[in-house]
């Protein structure tokens, strides 16, 4: 089949009739439902973009000879890594980095786990084959995936088997000759309502012990498999009006809670079954975290460019760009952008081949970036908020401007140094949707948490950093002083 078009992606969702729930009701057709149809359009545009820019977005499948999406590419050279990244950034430009879980994010995970799959074979050789086959299946059918890593937030001081109701979290119920039965709840599936399949993988921040083996699973399952429900949080695409809600009306990905009611997973789709040791090493030993970080940093650059553009447009609109602290704030965003670009450059140009023939970007550069950006991101949107001041709330709607009685008043009172009232308010509504609307607030929260808890990521970063050379240098210096 190869790379899909937007129409094919939508038809797939229509046909699948995935059991999605929103606002207390079962959704009949996500492609026409007001909560999801706009973001589905944005996803469809991404799939179409593959065909509009085939040189950049497609390559020839090594197995079928079909043209498949570049974001599925298994990189075997630095040139491949760069091609892959250029496709990731082309897609990111279509949403200016607002869609964190666009398909390229999990395409990176599936590719890495599929190609670097020895770890899965530790328990059973067929699990490694399953990972490889699943990569090829996703690539050849250009599927969109969501994933659920975390257990419900019941009591974080206890392991899953110690919880007051140990059956809440997704767990293994039974191993059968044809597959496994799983039951329970998993969080938090961004794009759960608008994707084809769900990958269940372990979160590796809190290492599981053997008593948590029944909760230590990795598998992939179609979103319409019997027994699955995707229950959406309140959707924040409030009004089908792109002027009033420039971002929420296009890129509201949604997040779902996933319920598995005794769901059957065939063995061909199982990668880890009841094995906490393998789960704990799943992202690091397959290098999935490396390739996912490459996608994350590439996308973060596009998003930072957009934030810089918004900040500069606001400065110019209300004539504040000559003030010292305003320039300083613009400088902060510019330096963030250049720093992220440098991390990416180092990651790609120091890439090394591994034993599987995969070209892996330099993880030291990516790990620093993925630890730093979640902490810095809220300060970028805070800059926009501070620059806008009252402008962030003085934002009437398009309907207000269209009203004969009040429209002319708004046009006059809300004009700016270089824009008429209507255009100025549209710019400020964009700033609001980026930073302060429900959509904008989630963006802040997403950037902080989506790759895991930054505090625990920071602890791991500290623990894994090779500290000895630095301590030794100081020891040597002190010894020298004594001579
Ligand atoms: C908008 C959004 C989208 C997301 N999308 C996805 C997705 O698509 N798929 C997916 O699987 N996940 C997704 N996540 C979940 C994300 O991976 C988690 O939020 C993240 O890993 C943190 O885990 P948690 O939310 O369970 O926090 P918790 O582990 O419950 O932590 C809550 C608080 O307690 C502290 N804490 C808890 N335990 C410890 C400890 N042992 N040591 C120190 N401090 C601790 C944390 O620092 C934090 O402040 C998403 C999250 C958000 C906010």
Short mmCIF file of C-alpha atoms and ligand atoms in Angstrom, two decimals:
data_model
loop_
_atom_site.label_atom_id
_atom_site.label_comp_id
_atom_site.label_asym_id
_atom_site.label_seq_id
_atom_site.Cartn_x
_atom_site.Cartn_y
_atom_site.Cartn_z
CA UNK A 1 0.00 0.00 0.00
CA UNK A 2 2.70 2.55 0.97
CA UNK A 3 2.29 6.17 2.04
CA UNK A 4 -1.32 7.10 2.67
CA UNK A 5 -3.18 10.17 1.52
CA UNK A 6 -5.30 12.24 3.89
CA UNK A 7 -8.42 10.74 2.33
CA UNK A 8 -7.18 7.22 3.02
CA UNK A 9 -6.35 8.10 6.62
CA UNK A 10 -9.88 9.50 7.13
CA UNK A 11 -11.51 6.54 5.40
CA UNK A 12 -9.54 4.23 7.70
CA UNK A 13 -10.93 5.97 10.78
CA UNK A 14 -14.46 6.00 9.38
CA UNK A 15 -14.33 2.31 8.61
CA UNK A 16 -12.69 1.30 11.90
CA UNK A 17 -15.41 2.96 14.02
CA UNK A 18 -13.03 3.02 16.96
CA UNK A 19 -14.89 3.10 20.29
CA UNK A 20 -14.19 6.67 21.36
CA UNK A 21 -16.09 8.47 24.11
CA UNK A 22 -16.26 12.24 24.57
CA UNK A 23 -18.38 14.47 26.82
CA UNK A 24 -20.19 11.42 28.20
CA UNK A 25 -21.27 10.07 24.84
CA UNK A 26 -20.07 7.46 22.40
CA UNK A 27 -18.75 9.13 19.25
CA UNK A 28 -20.35 7.71 16.12
CA UNK A 29 -17.81 9.01 13.62
CA UNK A 30 -14.70 10.87 14.76
CA UNK A 31 -14.13 12.31 11.30
CA UNK A 32 -17.33 14.38 11.50
CA UNK A 33 -17.52 14.94 15.27
CA UNK A 34 -16.90 18.63 16.18
CA UNK A 35 -14.28 17.68 18.80
CA UNK A 36 -12.09 15.77 16.39
CA UNK A 37 -12.86 16.70 12.78
CA UNK A 38 -10.54 19.73 12.64
CA UNK A 39 -7.50 17.97 14.05
CA UNK A 40 -8.25 15.03 11.76
CA UNK A 41 -8.15 17.51 8.86
CA UNK A 42 -4.71 18.65 10.06
CA UNK A 43 -3.52 15.05 10.21
CA UNK A 44 -4.96 14.43 6.73
CA UNK A 45 -2.99 17.43 5.42
CA UNK A 46 0.18 15.86 6.80
CA UNK A 47 -0.53 12.62 4.96
CA UNK A 48 -1.24 14.59 1.77
CA UNK A 49 1.99 16.52 2.19
CA UNK A 50 3.85 13.25 1.68
CA UNK A 51 2.49 13.13 -1.87
CA UNK A 52 2.85 16.86 -2.52
CA UNK A 53 6.57 16.74 -1.68
CA UNK A 54 7.57 13.19 -2.63
CA UNK A 55 11.29 14.00 -2.97
CA UNK A 56 11.45 15.00 0.65
CA UNK A 57 8.71 12.91 2.21
CA UNK A 58 8.87 9.49 0.50
CA UNK A 59 11.40 6.73 -0.14
CA UNK A 60 11.25 3.28 -1.70
CA UNK A 61 10.36 0.47 0.67
CA UNK A 62 13.17 -2.10 0.88
CA UNK A 63 10.61 -4.94 1.03
CA UNK A 64 7.75 -4.02 -1.31
CA UNK A 65 9.23 -1.38 -3.59
CA UNK A 66 6.27 0.88 -2.74
CA UNK A 67 6.79 4.53 -1.91
CA UNK A 68 6.58 4.83 1.89
CA UNK A 69 6.79 7.78 4.31
CA UNK A 70 10.30 9.11 5.01
CA UNK A 71 9.55 9.31 8.74
CA UNK A 72 9.60 5.47 8.74
CA UNK A 73 13.13 5.34 7.32
CA UNK A 74 15.65 3.06 9.05
CA UNK A 75 18.73 5.32 8.96
CA UNK A 76 21.99 3.63 8.02
CA UNK A 77 24.00 6.80 7.34
CA UNK A 78 24.20 10.39 8.53
CA UNK A 79 22.58 11.41 5.25
CA UNK A 80 19.62 9.15 6.13
CA UNK A 81 19.32 10.76 9.55
CA UNK A 82 19.25 14.19 7.96
CA UNK A 83 16.66 13.10 5.37
CA UNK A 84 14.51 11.66 8.13
CA UNK A 85 14.82 14.87 10.15
CA UNK A 86 13.99 17.07 7.18
CA UNK A 87 10.76 15.10 6.70
CA UNK A 88 9.98 15.40 10.43
CA UNK A 89 10.51 19.17 10.26
CA UNK A 90 8.44 19.49 7.08
CA UNK A 91 5.54 17.87 8.92
CA UNK A 92 6.21 20.00 12.00
CA UNK A 93 6.00 23.15 9.86
CA UNK A 94 2.45 22.17 8.92
CA UNK A 95 1.42 22.50 12.59
CA UNK A 96 4.26 24.74 13.84
CA UNK A 97 5.17 22.12 16.43
CA UNK A 98 1.74 22.14 18.08
CA UNK A 99 1.04 18.45 17.44
CA UNK A 100 3.37 16.63 19.78
CA UNK A 101 2.11 13.21 18.80
CA UNK A 102 2.06 13.59 15.03
CA UNK A 103 2.77 10.15 13.53
CA UNK A 104 6.53 10.73 13.20
CA UNK A 105 6.95 10.53 16.99
CA UNK A 106 5.93 6.89 17.26
CA UNK A 107 7.30 6.03 13.82
CA UNK A 108 10.70 6.66 15.41
CA UNK A 109 9.94 4.31 18.30
CA UNK A 110 8.56 1.53 16.09
CA UNK A 111 11.50 1.77 13.70
CA UNK A 112 14.11 1.60 16.48
CA UNK A 113 12.41 -1.23 18.35
CA UNK A 114 11.78 -3.13 15.12
CA UNK A 115 15.38 -2.95 13.92
CA UNK A 116 17.26 -3.16 17.25
CA UNK A 117 15.26 -6.01 18.64
CA UNK A 118 17.65 -8.42 20.41
CA UNK A 119 16.29 -7.34 23.78
CA UNK A 120 12.82 -8.73 23.00
CA UNK A 121 14.37 -12.09 22.02
CA UNK A 122 15.76 -12.54 25.55
CA UNK A 123 12.38 -13.94 26.58
CA UNK A 124 11.36 -15.53 23.29
CA UNK A 125 12.84 -15.16 19.75
CA UNK A 126 9.37 -14.66 18.28
CA UNK A 127 9.00 -11.36 20.21
CA UNK A 128 11.96 -9.92 18.31
CA UNK A 129 10.38 -11.07 15.04
CA UNK A 130 7.09 -9.49 16.12
CA UNK A 131 8.81 -6.13 16.69
CA UNK A 132 10.45 -6.30 13.27
CA UNK A 133 7.22 -7.39 11.55
CA UNK A 134 5.26 -4.64 13.29
CA UNK A 135 7.70 -2.00 12.08
CA UNK A 136 7.23 -3.23 8.53
CA UNK A 137 3.45 -3.41 8.93
CA UNK A 138 3.23 0.16 10.23
CA UNK A 139 5.58 1.43 7.52
CA UNK A 140 3.83 -0.35 4.63
CA UNK A 141 0.35 0.67 5.81
CA UNK A 142 1.43 4.12 7.08
CA UNK A 143 -0.58 3.71 10.27
CA UNK A 144 -1.05 6.40 12.88
CA UNK A 145 -0.33 5.24 16.41
CA UNK A 146 -0.90 6.38 19.95
CA UNK A 147 0.78 4.89 23.00
CA UNK A 148 0.05 4.40 26.68
CA UNK A 149 2.92 4.13 29.09
CA UNK A 150 1.65 4.94 32.54
CA UNK A 151 -0.49 3.29 35.17
CA UNK A 152 -3.41 5.22 36.71
CA UNK A 153 -2.30 7.75 39.32
CA UNK A 154 -3.70 5.89 42.31
CA UNK A 155 -0.81 5.69 44.76
CA UNK A 156 2.64 6.47 43.44
CA UNK A 157 4.28 5.34 46.70
CA UNK A 158 3.34 1.75 45.95
CA UNK A 159 4.09 -0.74 43.18
CA UNK A 160 1.13 -1.97 41.12
CA UNK A 161 0.77 -5.29 42.93
CA UNK A 162 0.57 -3.36 46.25
CA UNK A 163 -2.26 -1.01 45.20
CA UNK A 164 -5.51 -1.18 47.18
CA UNK A 165 -7.18 -2.51 44.03
CA UNK A 166 -4.38 -4.24 42.18
CA UNK A 167 -6.62 -4.95 39.18
CA UNK A 168 -7.08 -1.29 38.14
CA UNK A 169 -3.85 -1.02 36.13
CA UNK A 170 -3.56 -2.93 32.87
CA UNK A 171 -2.35 -6.44 33.66
CA UNK A 172 -1.99 -9.88 32.20
CA UNK A 173 -5.00 -12.09 32.88
CA UNK A 174 -4.16 -15.19 30.90
CA UNK A 175 -1.67 -16.63 28.43
CA UNK A 176 -3.38 -18.78 25.78
CA UNK A 177 -2.04 -20.77 22.85
CA UNK A 178 -3.09 -18.03 20.40
CA UNK A 179 -2.34 -14.92 22.47
CA UNK A 180 -2.86 -13.13 25.77
CA UNK A 181 -5.81 -11.61 27.60
CA UNK A 182 -5.22 -8.24 29.26
CA UNK A 183 -7.49 -6.17 31.47
CA UNK A 184 -7.36 -2.78 33.18
CA UNK A 185 -6.62 0.88 32.49
CA UNK A 186 -3.69 2.76 30.97
CA UNK A 187 -2.94 6.48 30.51
CA UNK A 188 -2.47 8.82 28.72
CA UNK A 189 -3.04 8.35 25.02
CA UNK A 190 -2.50 11.64 23.21
CA UNK A 191 -4.29 11.32 19.85
CA UNK A 192 -6.05 8.22 21.21
CA UNK A 193 -9.30 9.24 19.48
CA UNK A 194 -7.80 9.91 16.06
CA UNK A 195 -5.31 7.10 15.49
CA UNK A 196 -5.47 3.58 14.12
CA UNK A 197 -3.65 1.56 16.77
CA UNK A 198 -2.42 1.75 20.35
CA UNK A 199 1.01 0.69 21.51
CA UNK A 200 1.18 -0.35 25.12
CA UNK A 201 4.70 0.08 26.41
CA UNK A 202 6.17 0.38 29.89
CA UNK A 203 7.13 3.63 31.50
CA UNK A 204 10.68 3.08 32.63
CA UNK A 205 11.01 5.86 35.19
CA UNK A 206 9.89 3.79 38.09
CA UNK A 207 11.66 0.52 37.54
CA UNK A 208 9.35 -2.43 38.06
CA UNK A 209 10.31 -5.31 40.31
CA UNK A 210 9.44 -8.94 39.58
CA UNK A 211 6.24 -8.80 41.61
CA UNK A 212 5.01 -6.32 39.03
CA UNK A 213 5.63 -8.77 36.18
CA UNK A 214 1.89 -9.12 35.41
CA UNK A 215 1.87 -5.36 34.67
CA UNK A 216 5.05 -5.52 32.59
CA UNK A 217 3.76 -5.73 29.04
CA UNK A 218 4.40 -4.39 25.58
CA UNK A 219 2.08 -4.99 22.66
CA UNK A 220 0.26 -3.22 19.83
CA UNK A 221 -3.47 -3.45 19.15
CA UNK A 222 -5.95 -1.89 16.72
CA UNK A 223 -8.08 0.76 18.42
CA UNK A 224 -11.24 -1.12 17.48
CA UNK A 225 -10.19 -4.43 19.03
CA UNK A 226 -13.10 -5.88 21.04
CA UNK A 227 -13.06 -4.64 24.64
CA UNK A 228 -11.14 -1.40 24.10
CA UNK A 229 -12.52 2.05 24.96
CA UNK A 230 -10.74 5.37 24.43
CA UNK A 231 -12.31 7.85 26.84
CA UNK A 232 -11.39 11.42 25.89
CA UNK A 233 -10.74 14.20 28.33
CA UNK A 234 -12.94 17.23 27.63
CA UNK A 235 -12.10 18.27 24.06
CA UNK A 236 -10.87 21.87 23.75
CA UNK A 237 -11.79 22.58 20.14
CA UNK A 238 -14.64 24.72 21.42
CA UNK A 239 -15.91 26.49 18.35
CA UNK A 240 -15.43 25.73 14.71
CA UNK A 241 -13.88 29.15 14.11
CA UNK A 242 -10.30 29.39 12.98
CA UNK A 243 -10.13 33.15 13.49
CA UNK A 244 -11.21 33.00 17.14
CA UNK A 245 -9.22 29.85 17.91
CA UNK A 246 -6.29 29.81 15.49
CA UNK A 247 -4.60 26.81 17.14
CA UNK A 248 -7.30 24.95 19.11
CA UNK A 249 -9.43 24.72 15.99
CA UNK A 250 -6.66 22.95 14.09
CA UNK A 251 -4.30 21.08 16.38
CA UNK A 252 -6.24 19.90 19.45
CA UNK A 253 -4.88 16.36 19.57
CA UNK A 254 -6.88 15.22 22.60
CA UNK A 255 -5.77 12.79 25.29
CA UNK A 256 -7.60 9.58 26.18
CA UNK A 257 -7.79 7.15 29.05
CA UNK A 258 -7.68 3.64 27.64
CA UNK A 259 -9.81 0.88 29.10
CA UNK A 260 -9.07 -2.74 28.23
CA UNK A 261 -11.93 -5.05 29.15
CA UNK A 262 -10.43 -8.54 28.88
CA UNK A 263 -8.90 -7.73 25.51
CA UNK A 264 -7.36 -10.49 23.41
CA UNK A 265 -3.93 -9.70 21.91
CA UNK A 266 -2.62 -12.26 19.39
CA UNK A 267 0.96 -13.45 20.02
CA UNK A 268 2.11 -11.80 16.76
CA UNK A 269 1.46 -8.42 18.38
CA UNK A 270 3.18 -9.11 21.70
CA UNK A 271 6.72 -7.79 22.28
CA UNK A 272 7.10 -8.25 26.06
CA UNK A 273 4.94 -10.52 28.19
CA UNK A 274 5.11 -10.32 31.96
CA UNK A 275 8.80 -9.44 32.17
CA UNK A 276 9.76 -6.44 34.29
CA UNK A 277 13.47 -6.75 33.55
CA UNK A 278 12.96 -6.40 29.80
CA UNK A 279 10.39 -3.63 30.29
CA UNK A 280 12.86 -1.62 32.36
CA UNK A 281 15.37 -1.70 29.49
CA UNK A 282 12.96 -1.38 26.55
CA UNK A 283 13.62 2.21 25.52
CA UNK A 284 17.33 2.39 26.25
CA UNK A 285 18.56 -0.94 24.86
CA UNK A 286 16.61 -0.65 21.60
CA UNK A 287 17.80 2.96 21.17
CA UNK A 288 14.14 3.96 20.80
CA UNK A 289 14.74 6.82 23.21
CA UNK A 290 17.55 8.08 20.96
CA UNK A 291 15.44 8.20 17.81
CA UNK A 292 12.41 9.57 19.64
CA UNK A 293 14.61 12.32 21.10
CA UNK A 294 15.86 13.11 17.59
CA UNK A 295 12.23 13.64 16.52
CA UNK A 296 11.44 15.63 19.67
CA UNK A 297 14.39 18.03 19.28
CA UNK A 298 13.72 18.48 15.55
CA UNK A 299 10.09 19.38 16.29
CA UNK A 300 11.00 21.62 19.25
CA UNK A 301 13.14 23.74 16.93
CA UNK A 302 10.19 24.37 14.59
CA UNK A 303 8.02 25.25 17.58
CA UNK A 304 10.61 27.64 19.01
CA UNK A 305 10.89 29.36 15.62
CA UNK A 306 7.14 29.90 15.65
CA UNK A 307 7.18 31.27 19.21
CA UNK A 308 9.95 33.65 18.20
CA UNK A 309 7.87 34.78 15.22
CA UNK A 310 4.87 35.45 17.44
CA UNK A 311 6.99 37.38 19.99
CA UNK A 312 8.60 39.54 17.28
CA UNK A 313 5.21 40.22 15.64
CA UNK A 314 3.75 41.33 18.97
CA UNK A 315 6.73 43.61 19.65
CA UNK A 316 6.37 45.26 16.28
CA UNK A 317 2.60 45.50 16.44
CA UNK A 318 2.53 47.57 19.61
CA UNK A 319 5.85 49.34 19.19
CA UNK A 320 7.69 47.86 22.16
CA UNK A 321 10.72 46.46 20.37
CA UNK A 322 13.00 49.33 21.37
CA UNK A 323 12.67 48.69 25.10
CA UNK A 324 15.65 47.05 26.76
CA UNK A 325 13.84 44.24 28.60
CA UNK A 326 11.78 43.47 25.51
CA UNK A 327 14.92 42.99 23.42
CA UNK A 328 16.35 40.89 26.23
CA UNK A 329 13.30 38.61 26.17
CA UNK A 330 13.52 38.28 22.39
CA UNK A 331 17.18 37.37 22.87
CA UNK A 332 16.18 34.60 25.32
CA UNK A 333 14.01 32.95 22.67
CA UNK A 334 16.69 33.41 19.98
CA UNK A 335 19.36 31.80 22.17
CA UNK A 336 17.04 28.91 23.01
CA UNK A 337 16.53 28.36 19.29
CA UNK A 338 20.24 28.47 18.47
CA UNK A 339 21.07 26.19 21.41
CA UNK A 340 18.56 23.57 20.26
CA UNK A 341 19.92 23.80 16.71
CA UNK A 342 23.42 23.18 18.05
CA UNK A 343 22.29 20.12 19.99
CA UNK A 344 20.70 18.74 16.84
CA UNK A 345 23.77 19.44 14.70
CA UNK A 346 26.07 17.71 17.19
CA UNK A 347 23.66 14.79 17.48
CA UNK A 348 23.55 14.22 13.74
CA UNK A 349 27.19 14.85 12.93
CA UNK A 350 28.52 12.67 15.79
CA UNK A 351 26.12 9.82 14.90
CA UNK A 352 27.51 6.28 15.03
CA UNK A 353 26.51 2.97 13.47
CA UNK A 354 25.53 0.18 15.85
CA UNK A 355 25.72 -3.59 15.43
CA UNK A 356 22.29 -3.65 13.74
CA UNK A 357 23.48 -1.23 11.04
CA UNK A 358 21.36 1.57 12.52
CA UNK A 359 22.88 5.06 12.45
CA UNK A 360 22.17 6.45 15.92
CA UNK A 361 22.43 10.18 16.62
CA UNK A 362 24.76 11.16 19.49
CA UNK A 363 22.56 10.64 22.51
CA UNK A 364 24.62 12.88 24.82
CA UNK A 365 23.56 15.89 22.73
CA UNK A 366 19.93 14.80 22.50
CA UNK A 367 19.65 13.78 26.14
CA UNK A 368 20.86 17.21 27.27
CA UNK A 369 18.35 18.88 24.94
CA UNK A 370 15.42 16.71 25.97
CA UNK A 371 16.19 17.36 29.63
CA UNK A 372 16.60 21.11 29.14
CA UNK A 373 13.74 22.04 26.79
CA UNK A 374 10.84 20.96 29.08
CA UNK A 375 12.25 23.22 31.79
CA UNK A 376 12.78 26.20 29.48
CA UNK A 377 9.55 25.94 27.45
CA UNK A 378 7.26 27.54 30.08
CA UNK A 379 9.59 30.55 30.17
CA UNK A 380 9.14 31.03 26.40
CA UNK A 381 5.37 31.23 26.63
CA UNK A 382 5.71 33.40 29.74
CA UNK A 383 7.63 35.89 27.58
CA UNK A 384 4.70 36.08 25.13
CA UNK A 385 2.31 36.61 28.02
CA UNK A 386 4.42 39.40 29.53
CA UNK A 387 4.88 41.15 26.17
CA UNK A 388 1.15 41.07 25.42
CA UNK A 389 -0.03 42.43 28.80
CA UNK A 390 -3.67 43.60 28.42
CA UNK A 391 -3.53 42.61 24.76
CA UNK A 392 -3.82 38.99 25.81
CA UNK A 393 -7.31 39.55 27.16
CA UNK A 394 -8.50 42.46 25.01
CA UNK A 395 -9.43 39.99 22.30
CA UNK A 396 -13.03 40.22 21.08
CA UNK A 397 -14.28 37.61 18.64
CA UNK A 398 -14.74 37.71 14.90
CA UNK A 399 -18.48 38.05 15.51
CA UNK A 400 -17.88 41.24 17.54
CA UNK A 401 -15.99 42.78 14.62
CA UNK A 402 -18.80 41.79 12.26
CA UNK A 403 -21.41 43.58 14.38
CA UNK A 404 -22.37 46.92 12.79
CA UNK A 405 -22.75 48.74 16.08
CA UNK A 406 -19.63 47.64 17.94
CA UNK A 407 -17.35 46.50 15.08
CA UNK A 408 -16.23 50.05 14.13
CA UNK A 409 -15.49 50.87 17.80
CA UNK A 410 -13.26 47.79 18.08
CA UNK A 411 -11.59 48.54 14.77
CA UNK A 412 -10.63 52.01 16.05
CA UNK A 413 -9.75 51.14 19.64
CA UNK A 414 -7.78 48.00 18.94
CA UNK A 415 -5.63 49.17 16.04
CA UNK A 416 -1.86 48.91 16.52
CA UNK A 417 1.28 50.65 15.28
CA UNK A 418 1.27 48.63 12.07
CA UNK A 419 -2.04 46.72 11.96
CA UNK A 420 -5.73 47.54 11.77
CA UNK A 421 -7.90 46.46 14.70
CA UNK A 422 -9.12 43.25 13.10
CA UNK A 423 -5.61 42.02 12.18
CA UNK A 424 -4.13 43.09 15.50
CA UNK A 425 -6.74 41.12 17.45
CA UNK A 426 -6.18 38.08 15.27
CA UNK A 427 -2.46 38.20 16.13
CA UNK A 428 -3.22 38.56 19.83
CA UNK A 429 -5.78 35.74 19.71
CA UNK A 430 -2.97 33.58 18.32
CA UNK A 431 -0.74 34.64 21.24
CA UNK A 432 -3.57 33.79 23.65
CA UNK A 433 -4.24 30.39 22.07
CA UNK A 434 -0.51 29.64 22.22
CA UNK A 435 -0.14 30.48 25.89
CA UNK A 436 -3.32 30.98 27.88
CA UNK A 437 -6.34 29.22 26.37
CA UNK A 438 -7.11 25.65 27.46
CA UNK A 439 -5.15 24.57 24.37
CA UNK A 440 -2.21 26.85 25.20
CA UNK A 441 -2.11 25.78 28.86
CA UNK A 442 -2.05 22.15 27.78
CA UNK A 443 0.85 22.92 25.45
CA UNK A 444 2.84 24.12 28.48
CA UNK A 445 1.85 21.06 30.45
CA UNK A 446 2.56 18.77 27.52
CA UNK A 447 6.04 20.14 26.89
CA UNK A 448 6.88 19.72 30.57
CA UNK A 449 5.64 16.16 30.97
CA UNK A 450 5.21 14.32 27.68
CA UNK A 451 8.63 12.66 27.71
CA UNK A 452 8.34 11.74 31.39
CA UNK A 453 8.68 13.55 34.70
CA UNK A 454 11.53 16.07 34.25
CA UNK A 455 12.55 15.66 37.89
CA UNK A 456 13.07 11.92 37.58
CA UNK A 457 14.57 12.37 34.11
CA UNK A 458 16.99 14.82 35.71
CA UNK A 459 17.90 12.32 38.45
CA UNK A 460 18.64 9.67 35.84
CA UNK A 461 20.62 12.18 33.82
CA UNK A 462 22.72 13.07 36.86
CA UNK A 463 23.25 9.42 37.80
CA UNK A 464 24.28 8.38 34.28
CA UNK A 465 26.59 11.32 33.60
CA UNK A 466 30.25 10.32 33.63
CA UNK A 467 31.41 12.49 36.54
CA UNK A 468 34.82 10.96 37.21
CA UNK A 469 36.95 13.02 34.78
CA UNK A 470 35.70 16.26 36.34
CA UNK A 471 36.31 15.15 39.90
CA UNK A 472 39.71 13.79 38.90
CA UNK A 473 40.73 17.08 37.36
CA UNK A 474 40.02 18.88 40.63
CA UNK A 475 41.87 16.19 42.60
CA UNK A 476 44.87 16.59 40.29
CA UNK A 477 44.72 20.36 40.66
CA UNK A 478 44.71 20.12 44.45
CA UNK A 479 47.60 17.62 44.41
CA UNK A 480 49.53 20.01 42.19
CA UNK A 481 48.98 22.80 44.74
CA UNK A 482 50.55 20.69 47.48
CA UNK A 483 53.75 20.11 45.50
C1 LIG B 1 -0.48 16.64 28.08
C2 LIG B 1 0.11 15.29 28.33
C3 LIG B 1 0.13 14.36 27.31
C4 LIG B 1 0.66 13.08 27.54
N1 LIG B 1 0.65 12.16 26.52
C5 LIG B 1 1.03 10.90 26.78
C6 LIG B 1 0.93 9.87 25.78
O1 LIG B 1 0.55 10.11 24.63
N2 LIG B 1 1.24 8.61 26.12
C7 LIG B 1 1.67 8.28 27.38
O2 LIG B 1 1.90 7.13 27.63
N3 LIG B 1 1.81 9.23 28.32
C8 LIG B 1 1.50 10.51 28.06
N4 LIG B 1 1.61 11.46 29.03
C9 LIG B 1 2.01 11.03 30.37
C10 LIG B 1 3.43 11.36 30.73
O3 LIG B 1 4.28 10.36 30.25
C11 LIG B 1 3.46 11.46 32.27
O4 LIG B 1 2.70 12.59 32.64
C12 LIG B 1 4.83 11.55 32.84
O5 LIG B 1 5.58 10.41 32.57
C13 LIG B 1 4.77 11.71 34.38
O6 LIG B 1 4.06 10.64 34.93
P1 LIG B 1 2.72 10.87 35.77
O7 LIG B 1 1.86 11.85 35.06
O8 LIG B 1 2.18 9.55 36.08
O9 LIG B 1 3.23 11.63 37.08
P2 LIG B 1 3.41 10.99 38.51
O10 LIG B 1 4.40 9.88 38.43
O11 LIG B 1 2.11 10.63 39.09
O12 LIG B 1 4.03 12.21 39.30
C14 LIG B 1 3.23 13.21 39.96
C15 LIG B 1 4.16 14.11 40.77
O13 LIG B 1 4.81 13.33 41.79
C16 LIG B 1 6.22 13.36 41.66
N5 LIG B 1 6.73 11.98 41.82
C17 LIG B 1 6.02 10.83 41.65
N6 LIG B 1 6.81 9.76 41.87
C18 LIG B 1 8.04 10.24 42.16
C19 LIG B 1 9.31 9.63 42.47
N7 LIG B 1 9.44 8.30 42.50
N8 LIG B 1 10.36 10.44 42.69
C20 LIG B 1 10.23 11.78 42.62
N9 LIG B 1 9.06 12.42 42.36
C21 LIG B 1 7.99 11.66 42.11
C22 LIG B 1 6.49 13.84 40.22
O14 LIG B 1 7.71 14.57 40.15
C23 LIG B 1 5.27 14.74 39.94
O15 LIG B 1 5.52 16.04 40.40
C24 LIG B 1 1.15 12.75 28.82
C25 LIG B 1 1.15 13.69 29.83
C26 LIG B 1 0.65 14.95 29.60
C27 LIG B 1 0.62 15.94 30.74
#
